[in-house]
Amino acid sequence: MTDALLAGDLPLPPRPDYLRHGSTIASWLTTTDHKRIAILYAITITFFFFLGGAAVTAVRLELFEPNGWLLTSDTYNKLFSFHGIIMVWFFLVPSIPNTLGNFLLPLMIGAPDVAFPRLNLFSWYLTIAAGAFTVYALLAGGVDTGWTFYTPYSSMFSNSHVFAAAAGVFVVGFASIATGVNFIATTHMLRAPGMTWFRLPLFVWAIYATSLIMVLATPVLAISLLLVIAERVLGLPIFDPARGGDPILFQHLFWFYSHPAVYIMVLPAMGVVSEVIPCFARRRIFGYDFMVYAMLAIAGIGFFVWGHHMFVSGQSALASLVFSFLSFIIAVPSAIKVFNWTASLFRGQISFESPMLYSLGFVGLFTTGGLSGLFLASIPVDVHVTDTYFVVAHFHYIMVGGSVSAFFAGLHFWWPKVTGKLYPESWAKFAAILMYAGFNMTFLPQFFAGYLGMPRRYHTYPAEFQIYNVMSSAGAGVLAVAYLLPLGYLTWSLFYGGRAGNNPWAATGLEWTTTSPPPPKNFDRQPRVDRGPYEYHAEGMSAGTDAPEVQNARDIR
Amino acid sequence: MSAPPGHATGAGRLWRKNLVIWAALLALLLLSLGIAYVPMGRITVAAGIVIAVMKSALVLLLFMELAKSGSLIRLAAIAGLVFLIAMFGLALTDVLTRT
Amino acid sequence: MSDESALLREPWFDFGRQREAGKFGIWVFLGSEMLFFGALLLTYTVCRIEHPDAFAAAGRATNIWYGTINTAVLLTSSLTMAMASQAAASPARLRRLVLACLLATALLGLAFVVIKGFEYKEDIDKHLVPGAGFALPQPGAQLFYGLYWLVTGVHAVHLSIGIVLVGRLFWEFYRRELPTQANPELEITALYWHLVDIVWIFLYPLIYLPGRSS
């Protein structure tokens, strides 16, 4: 085989790529192509992202003034609840796994599709149905329980549309389970010849670990919401303390899902960053094996720490102690990952393209969020700052600073592959830096306000906290611009962007060996894999400067 | 494909094997029914659960052929069990030690 | 291998691999189902720890005959389901046996639902529905019956899905639309059926046996 053939540059017979392979609406709505389903998901979550964003814009506007000026307290409660529900279940949980993961998992392992393509489409329809329930809950008057649906408020007292919202989350949970089952089976059964477990890109490992959590944790969320619905609709006394029920049990069930769900949201982000950093540092990832073990450890231990959300709930002191200890343990694999990302930069040929800027932003913000998590794992500090803005800042550093930054990193990194178009790089760099600045401006003051005692979920606050809230709200405005920019220039690039080559970043990895955009069955030739995923330079050398070799391919037609 | 050794023998072998399992399941059902009426306090409760574990082990291993399955499928079954035990263990750590 | 080409689906090249993936996929889903019912059983366990006497009294109020007969019905349906699955997997051509066993399985499943219906009716007549006019005095007994209705209801939904799946397979095999031999859908349906049976195996001592000895 010649080098040209190896590089995949041989002129192949013309055939439509997946985007032009059928152009009717029906061909999209009945597609079983994982790449098209990824696009369907991308459109869906973009819609929900801006819906959830609109809700929080109103919240931040309200918080400009200590005593409120825009919303009633009732509307305020409904808006932050809606923001949480939408952002957690309809944006963050499906964001990276169902868009980038769906698109890339088969490409990265050299497969023509996921293991169960029809189940994949079914999962999208479930998401749509669930979204309809949730949007109905908003239109019908909203739900005011917060995204956590805590009992007995949600089951006995709230007069808002808890049923519709809980039903929406219940249904989207099954979409999540279906996706998880699909991805696990795909990773196990459809790897290309030579694609051994320790040659998998870390993004695939991340999606795999995420899928494990989706499959094993989500059913418990379904039960916790089913019990709330049953109590509301059928009058069962399960969480009613006056009739012998146990409201704290709800928190156990809810957090058994919702703490691992944090890792559903952040593990895929770690996967994206682990792809982007080696590419733009032209370095092998440092400590590949430990990155894998760390991700599996995070997925596993993530199940054993849920009680740190319940230190002030009345759970027993022994349980708090156990959960606190386990919560400290999970910092270890997270720290391994952060150190390995930074070590991967050492002796690299670093260039600061937009995906790299987003990824470096992720590492910093995730570290800040993670370290503030250690404060919260410690019982005495947690008791002091429970339900304050300290907690709000902490999890936004992980979820928004971490996951959303990484989502944008991945979006930019793989945009040429997904669409075949190049986006305007200077705009992208500007947006990345603006997002980092806007994010810190929004959430850093919340650490201070929270530490000084400002409680979350109130629409009024003492005047002494106004300075922090004004900073935060102003930052949110900057952040909103930074989120709208990519919507503009990425859409622009669809029509006017330059043609992207097969491998615009000179990255390793199977997805870059096929055309941009890929053909319907992903590869014209069955890929064969004979080495690891990040061979940017020879072993033992420092950063590579040349384009890496691409994988072998053999004809399957 | 090898020639079938005849209807009766293939089917007969399957019936013999599975009827034995079924008989064991029904025997265990009657056993747990009987034990439930013996006043032994907590042991009565435990006996009901232990027999349920035995019955489901029979179904899992023989009807669902877990005993013959590859390690991958066993792993999937065990994963569910491990996290189920973790959920019970940690939640009961709270419930049993509340004051 | 015309059988195999009729059963081969996208994106698979190899039927053996597809079959293995289907089996693995359903096992992963069953792992998820274990946690689903496990969470309900955890709820039951916590409530029972908090109200042991009420749960004993409430358990005594259930009808043990319905419960025991239904358990036997479901165990028998697992036998016929296993027979159908193993007969289809066997190299001997046992199409008639597969059909007979599938029909028996679906009918036994229906029998379970019908018996359960009679039991529900009796429970309603005996005022064992939580709320005003509940028959038992202890507050914890309402918890027991709240969970009873919920858990058996969720189980019945699962079983009904199973009946539809088995009935559909029977119909397709009967019309010869799909080959029975080595059919992955049959294997997958059988695994699901057995899990629903296992759930009931655990529900039996938890619902019908508490408080019988006191």
mmCIF file with all atom_site columns, C-alpha atoms in Angstrom, chain C residues 11-73:
data_model
loop_
_atom_site.group_PDB
_atom_site.id
_atom_site.type_symbol
_atom_site.label_atom_id
_atom_site.label_alt_id
_atom_site.label_comp_id
_atom_site.label_asym_id
_atom_site.label_entity_id
_atom_site.label_seq_id
_atom_site.pdbx_PDB_ins_code
_atom_site.Cartn_x
_atom_site.Cartn_y
_atom_site.Cartn_z
_atom_site.occupancy
_atom_site.B_iso_or_equiv
_atom_site.pdbx_formal_charge
_atom_site.auth_seq_id
_atom_site.auth_comp_id
_atom_site.auth_asym_id
_atom_site.auth_atom_id
_atom_site.pdbx_PDB_model_num
ATOM 1  C CA . PRO C 1 11 ? -25.090 -2.952  11.455 1.00 0.00 ? 11 PRO C CA 1
ATOM 2  C CA . TRP C 1 12 ? -23.926 -6.532  11.858 1.00 0.00 ? 12 TRP C CA 1
ATOM 3  C CA . PHE C 1 13 ? -21.894 -8.569  9.391  1.00 0.00 ? 13 PHE C CA 1
ATOM 4  C CA . ASP C 1 14 ? -21.891 -11.706 11.458 1.00 0.00 ? 14 ASP C CA 1
ATOM 5  C CA . PHE C 1 15 ? -25.031 -13.348 12.839 1.00 0.00 ? 15 PHE C CA 1
ATOM 6  C CA . GLY C 1 16 ? -23.275 -15.006 15.785 1.00 0.00 ? 16 GLY C CA 1
ATOM 7  C CA . ARG C 1 17 ? -21.951 -11.637 16.893 1.00 0.00 ? 17 ARG C CA 1
ATOM 8  C CA . GLN C 1 18 ? -25.369 -10.017 16.521 1.00 0.00 ? 18 GLN C CA 1
ATOM 9  C CA . ARG C 1 19 ? -26.945 -12.722 18.644 1.00 0.00 ? 19 ARG C CA 1
ATOM 10 C CA . GLU C 1 20 ? -24.317 -12.329 21.329 1.00 0.00 ? 20 GLU C CA 1
ATOM 11 C CA . ALA C 1 21 ? -24.758 -8.541  21.317 1.00 0.00 ? 21 ALA C CA 1
ATOM 12 C CA . GLY C 1 22 ? -28.520 -8.862  21.694 1.00 0.00 ? 22 GLY C CA 1
ATOM 13 C CA . LYS C 1 23 ? -28.088 -11.197 24.632 1.00 0.00 ? 23 LYS C CA 1
ATOM 14 C CA . PHE C 1 24 ? -25.498 -8.942  26.225 1.00 0.00 ? 24 PHE C CA 1
ATOM 15 C CA . GLY C 1 25 ? -27.647 -5.874  25.637 1.00 0.00 ? 25 GLY C CA 1
ATOM 16 C CA . ILE C 1 26 ? -30.676 -7.395  27.339 1.00 0.00 ? 26 ILE C CA 1
ATOM 17 C CA . TRP C 1 27 ? -28.532 -8.496  30.278 1.00 0.00 ? 27 TRP C CA 1
ATOM 18 C CA . VAL C 1 28 ? -27.309 -4.943  30.704 1.00 0.00 ? 28 VAL C CA 1
ATOM 19 C CA . PHE C 1 29 ? -30.934 -3.803  30.623 1.00 0.00 ? 29 PHE C CA 1
ATOM 20 C CA . LEU C 1 30 ? -31.845 -6.477  33.163 1.00 0.00 ? 30 LEU C CA 1
ATOM 21 C CA . GLY C 1 31 ? -29.085 -5.088  35.389 1.00 0.00 ? 31 GLY C CA 1
ATOM 22 C CA . SER C 1 32 ? -30.914 -1.782  35.127 1.00 0.00 ? 32 SER C CA 1
ATOM 23 C CA . GLU C 1 33 ? -34.216 -3.494  35.968 1.00 0.00 ? 33 GLU C CA 1
ATOM 24 C CA . MET C 1 34 ? -32.624 -5.034  39.046 1.00 0.00 ? 34 MET C CA 1
ATOM 25 C CA . LEU C 1 35 ? -31.908 -1.533  40.341 1.00 0.00 ? 35 LEU C CA 1
ATOM 26 C CA . PHE C 1 36 ? -35.424 -0.407  39.338 1.00 0.00 ? 36 PHE C CA 1
ATOM 27 C CA . PHE C 1 37 ? -37.173 -3.054  41.411 1.00 0.00 ? 37 PHE C CA 1
ATOM 28 C CA . GLY C 1 38 ? -34.346 -2.935  43.943 1.00 0.00 ? 38 GLY C CA 1
ATOM 29 C CA . ALA C 1 39 ? -35.212 0.681   44.706 1.00 0.00 ? 39 ALA C CA 1
ATOM 30 C CA . LEU C 1 40 ? -38.828 -0.318  45.338 1.00 0.00 ? 40 LEU C CA 1
ATOM 31 C CA . LEU C 1 41 ? -37.694 -3.155  47.585 1.00 0.00 ? 41 LEU C CA 1
ATOM 32 C CA . LEU C 1 42 ? -35.399 -0.747  49.439 1.00 0.00 ? 42 LEU C CA 1
ATOM 33 C CA . THR C 1 43 ? -38.406 1.483   50.061 1.00 0.00 ? 43 THR C CA 1
ATOM 34 C CA . TYR C 1 44 ? -40.276 -1.542  51.370 1.00 0.00 ? 44 TYR C CA 1
ATOM 35 C CA . THR C 1 45 ? -37.342 -2.575  53.567 1.00 0.00 ? 45 THR C CA 1
ATOM 36 C CA . VAL C 1 46 ? -36.945 0.859   55.127 1.00 0.00 ? 46 VAL C CA 1
ATOM 37 C CA . CYS C 1 47 ? -40.662 1.130   55.842 1.00 0.00 ? 47 CYS C CA 1
ATOM 38 C CA . ARG C 1 48 ? -40.736 -2.377  57.302 1.00 0.00 ? 48 ARG C CA 1
ATOM 39 C CA . ILE C 1 49 ? -37.769 -1.631  59.569 1.00 0.00 ? 49 ILE C CA 1
ATOM 40 C CA . GLU C 1 50 ? -39.638 1.436   60.814 1.00 0.00 ? 50 GLU C CA 1
ATOM 41 C CA . HIS C 1 51 ? -43.000 -0.357  61.264 1.00 0.00 ? 51 HIS C CA 1
ATOM 42 C CA . PRO C 1 52 ? -42.364 -4.088  61.855 1.00 0.00 ? 52 PRO C CA 1
ATOM 43 C CA . ASP C 1 53 ? -45.644 -4.815  63.659 1.00 0.00 ? 53 ASP C CA 1
ATOM 44 C CA . ALA C 1 54 ? -47.855 -2.961  61.216 1.00 0.00 ? 54 ALA C CA 1
ATOM 45 C CA . PHE C 1 55 ? -46.223 -4.808  58.333 1.00 0.00 ? 55 PHE C CA 1
ATOM 46 C CA . ALA C 1 56 ? -46.862 -8.151  60.038 1.00 0.00 ? 56 ALA C CA 1
ATOM 47 C CA . ALA C 1 57 ? -50.522 -7.275  60.560 1.00 0.00 ? 57 ALA C CA 1
ATOM 48 C CA . ALA C 1 58 ? -50.863 -6.026  57.000 1.00 0.00 ? 58 ALA C CA 1
ATOM 49 C CA . GLY C 1 59 ? -49.122 -9.087  55.569 1.00 0.00 ? 59 GLY C CA 1
ATOM 50 C CA . ARG C 1 60 ? -51.589 -11.297 57.441 1.00 0.00 ? 60 ARG C CA 1
ATOM 51 C CA . ALA C 1 61 ? -54.445 -9.480  55.754 1.00 0.00 ? 61 ALA C CA 1
ATOM 52 C CA . THR C 1 62 ? -53.322 -10.512 52.265 1.00 0.00 ? 62 THR C CA 1
ATOM 53 C CA . ASN C 1 63 ? -54.856 -13.568 50.676 1.00 0.00 ? 63 ASN C CA 1
ATOM 54 C CA . ILE C 1 64 ? -52.150 -16.208 50.784 1.00 0.00 ? 64 ILE C CA 1
ATOM 55 C CA . TRP C 1 65 ? -53.955 -18.530 48.363 1.00 0.00 ? 65 TRP C CA 1
ATOM 56 C CA . TYR C 1 66 ? -54.010 -16.050 45.556 1.00 0.00 ? 66 TYR C CA 1
ATOM 57 C CA . GLY C 1 67 ? -50.375 -15.260 46.212 1.00 0.00 ? 67 GLY C CA 1
ATOM 58 C CA . THR C 1 68 ? -49.152 -18.847 46.364 1.00 0.00 ? 68 THR C CA 1
ATOM 59 C CA . ILE C 1 69 ? -51.150 -20.029 43.355 1.00 0.00 ? 69 ILE C CA 1
ATOM 60 C CA . ASN C 1 70 ? -49.961 -17.074 41.331 1.00 0.00 ? 70 ASN C CA 1
ATOM 61 C CA . THR C 1 71 ? -46.359 -17.798 42.270 1.00 0.00 ? 71 THR C CA 1
ATOM 62 C CA . ALA C 1 72 ? -46.793 -21.371 41.075 1.00 0.00 ? 72 ALA C CA 1
ATOM 63 C CA . VAL C 1 73 ? -48.388 -20.114 37.835 1.00 0.00 ? 73 VAL C CA 1
#
